[in-house]
Coordinates of C-alpha atoms in Angstrom, one line a residue:
X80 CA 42.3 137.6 48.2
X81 CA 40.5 135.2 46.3
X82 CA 42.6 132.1 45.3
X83 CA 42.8 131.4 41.7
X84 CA 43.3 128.6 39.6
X85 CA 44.6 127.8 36.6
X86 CA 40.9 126.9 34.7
X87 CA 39.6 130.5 36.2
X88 CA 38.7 133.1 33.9
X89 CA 39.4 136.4 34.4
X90 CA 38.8 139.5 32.2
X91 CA 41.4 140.3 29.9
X92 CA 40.9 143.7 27.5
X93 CA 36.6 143.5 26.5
X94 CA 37.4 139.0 26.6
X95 CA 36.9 136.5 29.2
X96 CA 39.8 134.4 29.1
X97 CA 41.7 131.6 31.2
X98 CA 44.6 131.6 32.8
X99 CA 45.8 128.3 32.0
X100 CA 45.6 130.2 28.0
X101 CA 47.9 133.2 29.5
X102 CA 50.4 131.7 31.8
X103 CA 51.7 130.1 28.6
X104 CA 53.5 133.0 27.3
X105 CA 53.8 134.8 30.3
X106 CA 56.1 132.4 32.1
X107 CA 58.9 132.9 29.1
X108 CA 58.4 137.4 29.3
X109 CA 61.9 138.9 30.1
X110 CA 61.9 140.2 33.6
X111 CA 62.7 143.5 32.4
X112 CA 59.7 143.7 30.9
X113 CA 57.9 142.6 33.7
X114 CA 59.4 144.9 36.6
X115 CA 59.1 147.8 34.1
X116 CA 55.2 147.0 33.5
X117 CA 54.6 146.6 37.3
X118 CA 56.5 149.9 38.1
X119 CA 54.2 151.4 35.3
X120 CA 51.3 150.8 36.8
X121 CA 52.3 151.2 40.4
X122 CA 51.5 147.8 41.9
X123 CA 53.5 146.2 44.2
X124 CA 52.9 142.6 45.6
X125 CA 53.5 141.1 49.6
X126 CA 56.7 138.7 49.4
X127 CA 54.1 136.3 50.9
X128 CA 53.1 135.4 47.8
X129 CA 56.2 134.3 46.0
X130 CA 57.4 132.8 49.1
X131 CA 54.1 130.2 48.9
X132 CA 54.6 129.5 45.2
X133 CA 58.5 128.6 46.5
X134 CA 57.5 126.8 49.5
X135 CA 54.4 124.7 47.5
X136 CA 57.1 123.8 44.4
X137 CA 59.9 122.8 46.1
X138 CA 57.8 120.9 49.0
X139 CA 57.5 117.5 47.3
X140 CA 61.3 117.8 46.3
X141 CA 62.2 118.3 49.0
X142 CA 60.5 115.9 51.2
X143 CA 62.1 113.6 48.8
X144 CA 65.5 114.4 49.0
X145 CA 65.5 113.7 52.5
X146 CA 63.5 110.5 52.8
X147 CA 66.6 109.4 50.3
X148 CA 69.0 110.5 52.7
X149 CA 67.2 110.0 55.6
X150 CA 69.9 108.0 57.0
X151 CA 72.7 110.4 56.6
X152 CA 73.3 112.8 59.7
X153 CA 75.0 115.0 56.8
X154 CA 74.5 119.1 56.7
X155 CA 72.3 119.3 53.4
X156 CA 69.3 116.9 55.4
X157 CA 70.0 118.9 58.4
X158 CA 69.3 122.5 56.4
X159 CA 66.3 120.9 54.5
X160 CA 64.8 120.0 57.9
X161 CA 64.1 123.8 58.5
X162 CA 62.5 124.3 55.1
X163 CA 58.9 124.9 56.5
X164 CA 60.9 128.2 57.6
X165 CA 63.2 129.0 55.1
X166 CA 63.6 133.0 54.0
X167 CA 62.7 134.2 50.5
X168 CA 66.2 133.8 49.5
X169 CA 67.1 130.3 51.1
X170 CA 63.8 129.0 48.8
X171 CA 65.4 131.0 45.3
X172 CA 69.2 129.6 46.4
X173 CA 67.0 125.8 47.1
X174 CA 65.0 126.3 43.4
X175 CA 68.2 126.9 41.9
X176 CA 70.1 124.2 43.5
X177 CA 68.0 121.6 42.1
X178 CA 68.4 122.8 39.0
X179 CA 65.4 121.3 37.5
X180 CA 63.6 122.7 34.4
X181 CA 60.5 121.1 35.4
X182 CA 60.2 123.0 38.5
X183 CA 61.2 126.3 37.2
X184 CA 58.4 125.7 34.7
X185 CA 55.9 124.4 37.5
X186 CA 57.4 127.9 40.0
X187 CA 56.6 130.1 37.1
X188 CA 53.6 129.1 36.2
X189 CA 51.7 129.0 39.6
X190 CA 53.8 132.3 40.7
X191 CA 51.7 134.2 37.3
X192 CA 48.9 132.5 38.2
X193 CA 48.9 133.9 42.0
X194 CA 50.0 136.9 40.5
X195 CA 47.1 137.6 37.8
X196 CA 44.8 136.5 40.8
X197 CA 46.4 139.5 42.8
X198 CA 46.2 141.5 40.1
X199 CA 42.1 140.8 40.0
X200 CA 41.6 141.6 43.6
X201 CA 43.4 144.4 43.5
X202 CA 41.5 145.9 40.5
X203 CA 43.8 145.7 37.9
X204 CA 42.4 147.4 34.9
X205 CA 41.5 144.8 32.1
X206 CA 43.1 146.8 29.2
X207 CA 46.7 147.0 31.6
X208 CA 46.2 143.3 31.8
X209 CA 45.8 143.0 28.2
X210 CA 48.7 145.3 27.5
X211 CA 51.0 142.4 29.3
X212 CA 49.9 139.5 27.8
X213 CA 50.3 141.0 24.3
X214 CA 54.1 141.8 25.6
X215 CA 54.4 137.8 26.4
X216 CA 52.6 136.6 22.6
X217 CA 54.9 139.2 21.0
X218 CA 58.1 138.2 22.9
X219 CA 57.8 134.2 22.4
X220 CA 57.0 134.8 18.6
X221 CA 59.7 137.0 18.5
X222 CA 62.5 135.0 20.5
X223 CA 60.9 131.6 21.2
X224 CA 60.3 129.1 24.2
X225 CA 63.2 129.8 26.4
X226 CA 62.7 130.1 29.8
X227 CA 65.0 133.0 31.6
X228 CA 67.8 132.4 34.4
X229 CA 66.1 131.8 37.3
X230 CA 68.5 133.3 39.8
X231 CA 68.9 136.5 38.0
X232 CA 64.8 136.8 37.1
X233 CA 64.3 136.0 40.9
X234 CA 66.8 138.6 42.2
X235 CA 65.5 141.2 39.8
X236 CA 61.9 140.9 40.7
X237 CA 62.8 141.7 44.2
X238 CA 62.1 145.7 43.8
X239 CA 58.4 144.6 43.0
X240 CA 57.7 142.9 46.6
X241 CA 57.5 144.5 50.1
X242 CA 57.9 142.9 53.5
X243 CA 55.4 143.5 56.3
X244 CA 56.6 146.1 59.1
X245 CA 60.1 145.1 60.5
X246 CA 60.1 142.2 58.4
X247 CA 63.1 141.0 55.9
X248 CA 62.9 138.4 53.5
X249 CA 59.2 137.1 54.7
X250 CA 60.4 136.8 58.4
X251 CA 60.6 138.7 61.6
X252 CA 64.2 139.4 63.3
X253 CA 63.3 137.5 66.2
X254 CA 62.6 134.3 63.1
X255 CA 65.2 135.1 60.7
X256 CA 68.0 135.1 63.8
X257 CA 67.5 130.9 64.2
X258 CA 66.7 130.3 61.0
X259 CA 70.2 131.9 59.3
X260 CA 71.9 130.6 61.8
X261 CA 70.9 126.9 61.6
X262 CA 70.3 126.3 58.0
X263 CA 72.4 129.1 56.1
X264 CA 76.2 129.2 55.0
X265 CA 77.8 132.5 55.3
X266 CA 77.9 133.3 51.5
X267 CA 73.9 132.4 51.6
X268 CA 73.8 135.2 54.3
X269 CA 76.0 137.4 52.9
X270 CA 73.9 137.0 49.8
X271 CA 70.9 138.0 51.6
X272 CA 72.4 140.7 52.7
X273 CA 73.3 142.3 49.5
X274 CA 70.2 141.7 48.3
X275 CA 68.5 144.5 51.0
X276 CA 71.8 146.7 49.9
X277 CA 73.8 145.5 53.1
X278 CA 77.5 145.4 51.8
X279 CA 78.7 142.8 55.0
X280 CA 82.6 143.5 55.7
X281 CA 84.7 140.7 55.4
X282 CA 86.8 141.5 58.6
X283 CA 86.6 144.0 61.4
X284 CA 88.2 146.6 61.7
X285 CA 90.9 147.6 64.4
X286 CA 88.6 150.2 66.9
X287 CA 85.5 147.6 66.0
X288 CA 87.4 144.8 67.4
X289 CA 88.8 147.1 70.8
X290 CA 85.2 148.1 71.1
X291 CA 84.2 144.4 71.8
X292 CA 86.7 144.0 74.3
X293 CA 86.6 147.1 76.3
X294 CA 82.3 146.3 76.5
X295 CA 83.5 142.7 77.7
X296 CA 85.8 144.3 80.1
X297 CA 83.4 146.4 81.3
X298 CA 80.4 143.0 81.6
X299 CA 82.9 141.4 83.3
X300 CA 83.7 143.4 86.1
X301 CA 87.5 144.3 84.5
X302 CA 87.3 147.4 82.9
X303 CA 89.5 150.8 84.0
X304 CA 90.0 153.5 81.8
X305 CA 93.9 152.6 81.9
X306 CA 93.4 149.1 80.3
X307 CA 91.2 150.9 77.7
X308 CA 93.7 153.2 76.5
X309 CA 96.2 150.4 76.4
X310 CA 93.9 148.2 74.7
X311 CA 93.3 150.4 72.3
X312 CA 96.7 151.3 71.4
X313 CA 97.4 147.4 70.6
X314 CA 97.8 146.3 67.4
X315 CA 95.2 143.8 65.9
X316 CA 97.3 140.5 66.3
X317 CA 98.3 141.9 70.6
X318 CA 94.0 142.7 70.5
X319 CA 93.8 138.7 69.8
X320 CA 96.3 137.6 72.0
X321 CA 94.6 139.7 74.7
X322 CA 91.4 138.8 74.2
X323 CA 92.3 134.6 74.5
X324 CA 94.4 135.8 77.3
X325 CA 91.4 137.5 79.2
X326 CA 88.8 134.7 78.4
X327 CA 86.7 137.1 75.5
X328 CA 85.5 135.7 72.3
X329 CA 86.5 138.5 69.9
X330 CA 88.5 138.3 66.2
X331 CA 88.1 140.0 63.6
X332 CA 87.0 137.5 61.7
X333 CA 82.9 138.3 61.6
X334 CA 81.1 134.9 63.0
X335 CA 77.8 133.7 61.6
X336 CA 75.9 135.5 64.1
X337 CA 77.5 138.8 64.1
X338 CA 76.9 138.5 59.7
X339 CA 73.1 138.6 61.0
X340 CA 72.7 141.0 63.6
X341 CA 74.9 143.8 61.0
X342 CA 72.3 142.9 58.5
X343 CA 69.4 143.6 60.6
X344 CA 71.0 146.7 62.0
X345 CA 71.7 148.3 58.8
X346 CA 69.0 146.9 56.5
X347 CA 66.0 149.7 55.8
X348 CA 63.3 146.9 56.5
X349 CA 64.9 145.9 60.4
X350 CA 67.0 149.2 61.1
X351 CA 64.2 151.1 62.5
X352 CA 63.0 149.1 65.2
X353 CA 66.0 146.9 65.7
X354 CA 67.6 145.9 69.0
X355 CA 70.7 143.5 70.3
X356 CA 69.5 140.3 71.4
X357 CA 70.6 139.7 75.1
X358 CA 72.5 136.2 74.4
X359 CA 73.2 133.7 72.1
X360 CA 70.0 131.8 73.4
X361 CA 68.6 133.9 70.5
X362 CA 70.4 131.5 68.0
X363 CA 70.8 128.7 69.2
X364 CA 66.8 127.6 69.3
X365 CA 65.9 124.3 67.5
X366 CA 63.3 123.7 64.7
X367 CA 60.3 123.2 67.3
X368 CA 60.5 126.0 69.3
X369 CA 60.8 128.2 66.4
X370 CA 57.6 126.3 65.1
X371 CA 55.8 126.8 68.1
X372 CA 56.6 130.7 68.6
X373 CA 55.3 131.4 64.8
X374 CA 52.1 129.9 65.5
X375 CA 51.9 131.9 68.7
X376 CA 52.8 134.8 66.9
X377 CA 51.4 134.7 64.1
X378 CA 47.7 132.9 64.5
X379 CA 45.1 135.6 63.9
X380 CA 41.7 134.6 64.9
X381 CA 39.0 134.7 61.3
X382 CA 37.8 138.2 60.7
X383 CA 35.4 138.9 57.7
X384 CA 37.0 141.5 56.4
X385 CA 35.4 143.7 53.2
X386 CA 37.2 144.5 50.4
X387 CA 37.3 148.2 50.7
X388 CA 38.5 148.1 54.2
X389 CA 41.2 146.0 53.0
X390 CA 41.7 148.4 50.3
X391 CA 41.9 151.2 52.6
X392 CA 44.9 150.0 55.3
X393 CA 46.9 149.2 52.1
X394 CA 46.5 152.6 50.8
X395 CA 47.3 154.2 54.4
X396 CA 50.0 151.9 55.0
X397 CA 51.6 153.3 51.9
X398 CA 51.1 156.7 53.1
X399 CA 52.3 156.4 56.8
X400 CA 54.6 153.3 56.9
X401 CA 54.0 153.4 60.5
X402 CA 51.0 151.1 61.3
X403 CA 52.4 146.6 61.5
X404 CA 48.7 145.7 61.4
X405 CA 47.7 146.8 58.6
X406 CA 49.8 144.7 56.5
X407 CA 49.4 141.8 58.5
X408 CA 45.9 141.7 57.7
X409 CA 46.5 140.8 54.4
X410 CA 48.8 137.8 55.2
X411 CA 47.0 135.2 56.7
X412 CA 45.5 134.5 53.3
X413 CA 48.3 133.5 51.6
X414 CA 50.6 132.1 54.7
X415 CA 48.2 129.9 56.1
X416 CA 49.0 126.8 53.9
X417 CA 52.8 127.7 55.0
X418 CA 52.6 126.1 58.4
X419 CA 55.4 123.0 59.0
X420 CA 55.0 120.0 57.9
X421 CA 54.8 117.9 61.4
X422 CA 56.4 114.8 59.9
X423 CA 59.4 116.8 58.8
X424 CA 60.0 117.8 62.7
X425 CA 59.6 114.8 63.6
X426 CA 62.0 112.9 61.2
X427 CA 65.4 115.1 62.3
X428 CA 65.4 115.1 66.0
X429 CA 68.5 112.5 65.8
X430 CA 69.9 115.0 63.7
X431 CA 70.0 118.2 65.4
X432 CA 73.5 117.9 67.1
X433 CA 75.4 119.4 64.0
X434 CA 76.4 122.9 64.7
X435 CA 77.9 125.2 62.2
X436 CA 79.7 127.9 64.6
X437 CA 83.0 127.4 66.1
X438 CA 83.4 127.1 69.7
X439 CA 86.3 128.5 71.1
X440 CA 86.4 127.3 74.5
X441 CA 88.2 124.3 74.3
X442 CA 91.1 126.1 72.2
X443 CA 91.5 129.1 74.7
X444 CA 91.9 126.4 77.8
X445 CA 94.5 124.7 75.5
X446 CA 96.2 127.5 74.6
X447 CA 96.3 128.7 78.3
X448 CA 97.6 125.1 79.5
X449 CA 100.7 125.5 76.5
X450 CA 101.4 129.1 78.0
X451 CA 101.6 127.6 81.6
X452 CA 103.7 124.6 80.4
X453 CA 106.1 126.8 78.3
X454 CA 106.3 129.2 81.9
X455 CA 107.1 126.0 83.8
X456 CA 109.8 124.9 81.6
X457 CA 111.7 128.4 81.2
X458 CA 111.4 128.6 85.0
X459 CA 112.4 124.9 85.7
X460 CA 115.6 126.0 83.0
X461 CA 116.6 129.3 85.3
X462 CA 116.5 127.1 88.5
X463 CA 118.3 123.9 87.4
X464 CA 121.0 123.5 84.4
X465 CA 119.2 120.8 81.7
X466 CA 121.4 118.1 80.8
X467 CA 121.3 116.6 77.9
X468 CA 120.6 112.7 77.9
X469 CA 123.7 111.3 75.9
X470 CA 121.4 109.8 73.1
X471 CA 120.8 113.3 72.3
X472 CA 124.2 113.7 70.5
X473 CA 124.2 113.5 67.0
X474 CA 126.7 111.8 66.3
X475 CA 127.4 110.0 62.5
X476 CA 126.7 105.9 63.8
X477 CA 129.6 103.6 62.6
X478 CA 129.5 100.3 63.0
X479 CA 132.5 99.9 65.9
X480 CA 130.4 102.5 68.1
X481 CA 126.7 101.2 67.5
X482 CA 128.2 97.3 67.7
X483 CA 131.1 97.3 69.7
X484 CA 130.9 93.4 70.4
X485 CA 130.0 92.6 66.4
X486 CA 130.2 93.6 63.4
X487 CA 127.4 92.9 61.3
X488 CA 124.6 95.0 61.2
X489 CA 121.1 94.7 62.0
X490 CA 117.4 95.3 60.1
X491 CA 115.8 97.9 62.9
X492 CA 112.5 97.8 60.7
X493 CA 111.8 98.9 57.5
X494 CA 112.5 102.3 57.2
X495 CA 115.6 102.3 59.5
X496 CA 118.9 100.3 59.6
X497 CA 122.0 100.7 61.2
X498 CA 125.6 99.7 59.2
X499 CA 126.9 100.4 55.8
X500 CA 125.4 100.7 53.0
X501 CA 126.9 97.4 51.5
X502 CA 125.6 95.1 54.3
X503 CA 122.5 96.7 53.9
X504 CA 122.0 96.1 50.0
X505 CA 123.2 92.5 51.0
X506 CA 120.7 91.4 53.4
X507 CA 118.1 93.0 51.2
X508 CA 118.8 91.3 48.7
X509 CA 119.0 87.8 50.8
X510 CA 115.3 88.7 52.0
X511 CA 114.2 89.1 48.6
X512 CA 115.2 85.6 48.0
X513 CA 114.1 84.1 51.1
X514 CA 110.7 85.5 50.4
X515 CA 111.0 84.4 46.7
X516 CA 111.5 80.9 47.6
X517 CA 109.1 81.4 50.3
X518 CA 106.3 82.2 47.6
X519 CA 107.4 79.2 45.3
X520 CA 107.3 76.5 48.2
X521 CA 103.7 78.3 48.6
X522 CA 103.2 77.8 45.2
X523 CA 103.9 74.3 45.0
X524 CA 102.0 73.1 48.4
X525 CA 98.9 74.6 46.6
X526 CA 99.1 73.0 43.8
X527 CA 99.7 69.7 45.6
X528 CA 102.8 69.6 44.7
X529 CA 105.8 68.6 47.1
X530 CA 109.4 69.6 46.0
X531 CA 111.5 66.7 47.2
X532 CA 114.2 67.0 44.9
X533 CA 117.9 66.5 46.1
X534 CA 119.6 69.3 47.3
X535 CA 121.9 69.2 44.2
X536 CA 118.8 69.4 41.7
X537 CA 117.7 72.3 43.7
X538 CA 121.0 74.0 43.6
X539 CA 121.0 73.8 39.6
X540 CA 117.5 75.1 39.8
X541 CA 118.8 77.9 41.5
X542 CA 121.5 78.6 39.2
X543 CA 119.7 78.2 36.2
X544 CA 117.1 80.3 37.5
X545 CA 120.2 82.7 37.5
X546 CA 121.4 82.8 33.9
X547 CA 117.5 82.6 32.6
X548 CA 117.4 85.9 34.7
X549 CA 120.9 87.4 33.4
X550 CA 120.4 86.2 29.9
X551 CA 116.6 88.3 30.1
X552 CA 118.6 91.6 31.2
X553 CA 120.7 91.3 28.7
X554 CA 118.4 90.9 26.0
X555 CA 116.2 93.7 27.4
X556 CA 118.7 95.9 28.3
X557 CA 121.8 95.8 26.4
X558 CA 120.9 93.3 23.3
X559 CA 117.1 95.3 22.1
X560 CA 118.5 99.1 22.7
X561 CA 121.5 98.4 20.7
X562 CA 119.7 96.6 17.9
X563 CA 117.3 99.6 18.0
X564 CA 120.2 102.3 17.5
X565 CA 121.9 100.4 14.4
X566 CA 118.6 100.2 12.4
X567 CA 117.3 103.6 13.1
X568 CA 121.6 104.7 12.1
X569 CA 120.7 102.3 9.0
X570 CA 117.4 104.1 8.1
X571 CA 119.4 107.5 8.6
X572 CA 122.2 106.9 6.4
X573 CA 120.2 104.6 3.6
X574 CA 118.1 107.7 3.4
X575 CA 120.8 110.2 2.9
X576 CA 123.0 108.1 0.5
X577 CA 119.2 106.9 -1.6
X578 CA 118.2 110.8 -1.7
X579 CA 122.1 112.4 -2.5
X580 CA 124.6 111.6 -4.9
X581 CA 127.8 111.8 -2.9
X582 CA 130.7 110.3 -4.1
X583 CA 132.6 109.7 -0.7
X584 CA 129.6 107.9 0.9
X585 CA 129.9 104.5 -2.0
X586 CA 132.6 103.0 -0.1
X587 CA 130.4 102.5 3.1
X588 CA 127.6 101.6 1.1
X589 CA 130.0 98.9 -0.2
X590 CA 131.2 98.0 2.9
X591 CA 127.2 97.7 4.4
X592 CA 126.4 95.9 1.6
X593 CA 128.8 93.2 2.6
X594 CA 126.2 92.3 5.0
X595 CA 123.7 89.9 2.8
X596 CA 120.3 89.1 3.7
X597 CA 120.1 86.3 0.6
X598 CA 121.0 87.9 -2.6
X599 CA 121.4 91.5 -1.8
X600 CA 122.7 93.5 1.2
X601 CA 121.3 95.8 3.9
X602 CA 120.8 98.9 1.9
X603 CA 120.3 97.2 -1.2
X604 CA 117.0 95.9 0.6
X605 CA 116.2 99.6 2.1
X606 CA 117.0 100.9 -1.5
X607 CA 114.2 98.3 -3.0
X608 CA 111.8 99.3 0.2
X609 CA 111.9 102.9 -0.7
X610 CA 111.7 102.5 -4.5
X611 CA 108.0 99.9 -3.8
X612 CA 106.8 103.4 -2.3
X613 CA 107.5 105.3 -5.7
X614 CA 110.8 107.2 -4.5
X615 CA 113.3 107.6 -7.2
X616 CA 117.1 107.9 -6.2
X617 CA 119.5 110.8 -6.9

């Protein structure tokens, strides 16, 4: 396929015109309107090609996010270092996650322009071509500049692109396997999976989980037909317990790797030719041996290939769906700029020691070490009585049996003491002024200056220190609350008596009014307060 740019012309209706001029209004046309067009016409286009455009926006991004955190052994670096060999979705989840309307702009306008090129070599008639743009011109006049949601218009175009043979998401099982597993979270995969129609269970089920242990039974040497059918009338929590018990990693809980492998099994693109890998060796690969196996595998040596023939194992390949060449012919065109980026390999070999799966080992030995300990101790307690240590009576302390030689009690630390609760409040509160006049003396000695008063001086400093203290409690606490209640009682009854004639309340107005603040009393003054706001009495 010839590559395009965006100053090429191509034809368009009976008019030459350039892409750059169509892209415009194109990149904005609902992708409703696009799957229904391409549907119309019967074209469908190799996931190749979106997954270049993905790989060739998001490459400069990228490689910056991680020279910014190239200090930080932290999981986000660690995923991005397998970008050269991310899936179809992990680049759409990536575009997404940077959020950035300049590269959805930049994706979708080099995605139509690899697209109209495709359309071109594949013979596209001008007028269909024609047909679309006028869609685009009539949609932005009608609606505007707005670009669509990129996840959904991603996910929705997915009908229009096919895989090669045994292929899923622009890799192979044997690629995808590593590549999930080292640089995908389990809702990414999940969400792969329901994008090829693979509805993942959560958990499995009761006879899924017995399966796995009577096959590891049976590996291991272990198996009789009487331990199946008691394994298999257990219950799922006795199936856990046996399976710690008897060394087997098996829950119902669905690991990273068993999320994969039901994908590929059940997926229409991987189903037909799919297999069990024989360990977890198949997993756990790093980022250059998966390199080096995709050039291996991949590499086709230059063939001048002529545009019918090419024409012609499409067409077949339609027909049969049978033949993996015949697809892969067409792919080196547009994958060969995909190969890694060597300086990205390079940069995370530090980092490759973070693993996302859960090894069980160390807990099984643990909890087979806490079995044997409880085992000892039940035994040890059927052998020989267990006395307990006198400290281990709880008893309530008193003072005679915790100090039988004195009385006074003790500061254990700070969060435990020993006496009554009177001797504690009582050296608490001779710390408090220890470390009071601990912090003074401080204060002084920076300062430079020395307190060599008399002991009697210092004693009236102490008690003064006292009565300023008692005299700001009870101005805080008793003198300002009080004060508070009487003239909000004031405001109360001056308004009632200002706003009512009643003739019962003029003898406590007389008697408040005894109070004078110069000529007139309390209420006379709240009276003249309210009347300077334009009230008028009753």
């Amino acid at each position: 396929m010839p590559k395009l740019s965006k100053e090429s012309m191509i034809k368009v209706g009976t008019n030459e015109r350039k892409i750059d001029e169509l892209i415009k209004t194109l990149i904005y046309l609902p992708v409703e309107q696009v799957v229904s067009f391409f549907q119309d016409i019967g074209l469908t286009i190799p996931r190749e090609l979106r997954i270049y455009v993905l790989k060739e926006t998001l490459r400069q991004r990228v490689a910056e996010t991680r020279r910014s955190r190239g200090t930080l052994a932290d999981e986000l670096n660690y995923r991005l270092s397998w970008f050269a060999e991310f899936s179809e979705t992990q680049l759409e989840n990536l575009l997404e996650f940077f959020d950035d309307e300049v590269l959805v702009k930049q994706f979708l306008e080099d995605f139509w322009t690899d697209v109209l090129g495709y359309m071109v070599d594949k013979q596209v008639p001008a007028n269909d071509i024609e047909r679309l743009v006028d869609e685009s011109v009539n949609y932005v006049k009608d609606k505007g500049l707005v670009f669509p949601d990129i996840k959904k218009y991603n996910r929705a175009l997915s009908v229009l692109f096919y895989d090669s043979f045994n292929r899923i998401d622009g890799l192979s099982p044997q690629k995808i396997r590593p590549v999930l597993y080292k640089s995908s979270t389990l809702s990414e995969v999940r969400d792969l999976g329901a994008k090829y129609g693979v509805k993942v269970p959560r958990r499995l089920k009761k006879n899924e989980l017995a399966d796995i242990i009577v096959n590891e039974l049976k590996d291991n040497g272990e198996y009789s037909e009487a331990l199946e059918k008691q394994v298999r009338s257990m219950s799922v929590l006795v199936l856990q317990r046996f399976a710690i018990d008897h060394d087997i990693k098996a829950s119902t809980e669905l690991k990273k790797e068993e999320i994969i492998e039901y994908i590929l099994k059940n997926a229409k693109e991987t189903r037909e030719a799919y297999f069990v890998p024989s360990s977890i060796a198949a997993y756990d690969q790093e980022l250059e041996e998966i390199s080096d196996e995709a050039k291996a595998e991949e590499t086709i040596p230059p063939v001048v290939v002529e545009e019918e023939k090419v024409e012609e194992t499409v067409m077949a390949e339609k027909a049969e769906e049978k033949e993996p060449e015949q697809v892969v012919e067409e792919k080196p065109v547009v994958e060969e700029p995909i190969e890694t980026v060597p300086e990205q390999v390079e940069e995370q070999k530090p980092v490759q020691v973070i693993q996302q799966s859960v090894n069980f080992d160390a807990l099984v030995a643990e909890v087979k070490a806490l079995r044997e300990t409880i085992a000892d101790l039940k035994a040890t307690k059927t052998e020989e009585p267990v006395v307990k240590e006198p400290e281990q009576v709880v008893e309530e302390p008193t003072e005679e049996t915790i100090y039988p030689e004195k009385g006074e009690p003790i500061v254990v630390n700070t969060a435990e003491f020993a006496g009554s609760s009177k001797n504690f409040k009582k050296i608490m509160k001779s710390e408090i002024q220890e470390k009071e006049a601990f912090i003074e003396k401080q204060e002084l000695q920076a300062e430079g200056i020395e307190d060599d008063r008399p002991g009697e001086l210092k004693a009236l400093g102490a008690v003064g220190k006292f009565f300023l203290k008692f005299f700001r409690i009870l101005i805080l606490k008793i003198v300002l609350p009080v004060l508070g209640i009487a003239i909000l009682l004031l405001v109360i009854y001056g308004s009632i008596d200002f706003f009512t004639d009643i003739d019962f309340l003029n003898g406590i107005t007389n008697a408040i009014n005894g109070f004078k603040i110069g000529n007139y009393g309390l209420l006379e003054h709240f009276f003249n307060l309210l009347k300077q706001f334009g009230l008028t009495p009753a």
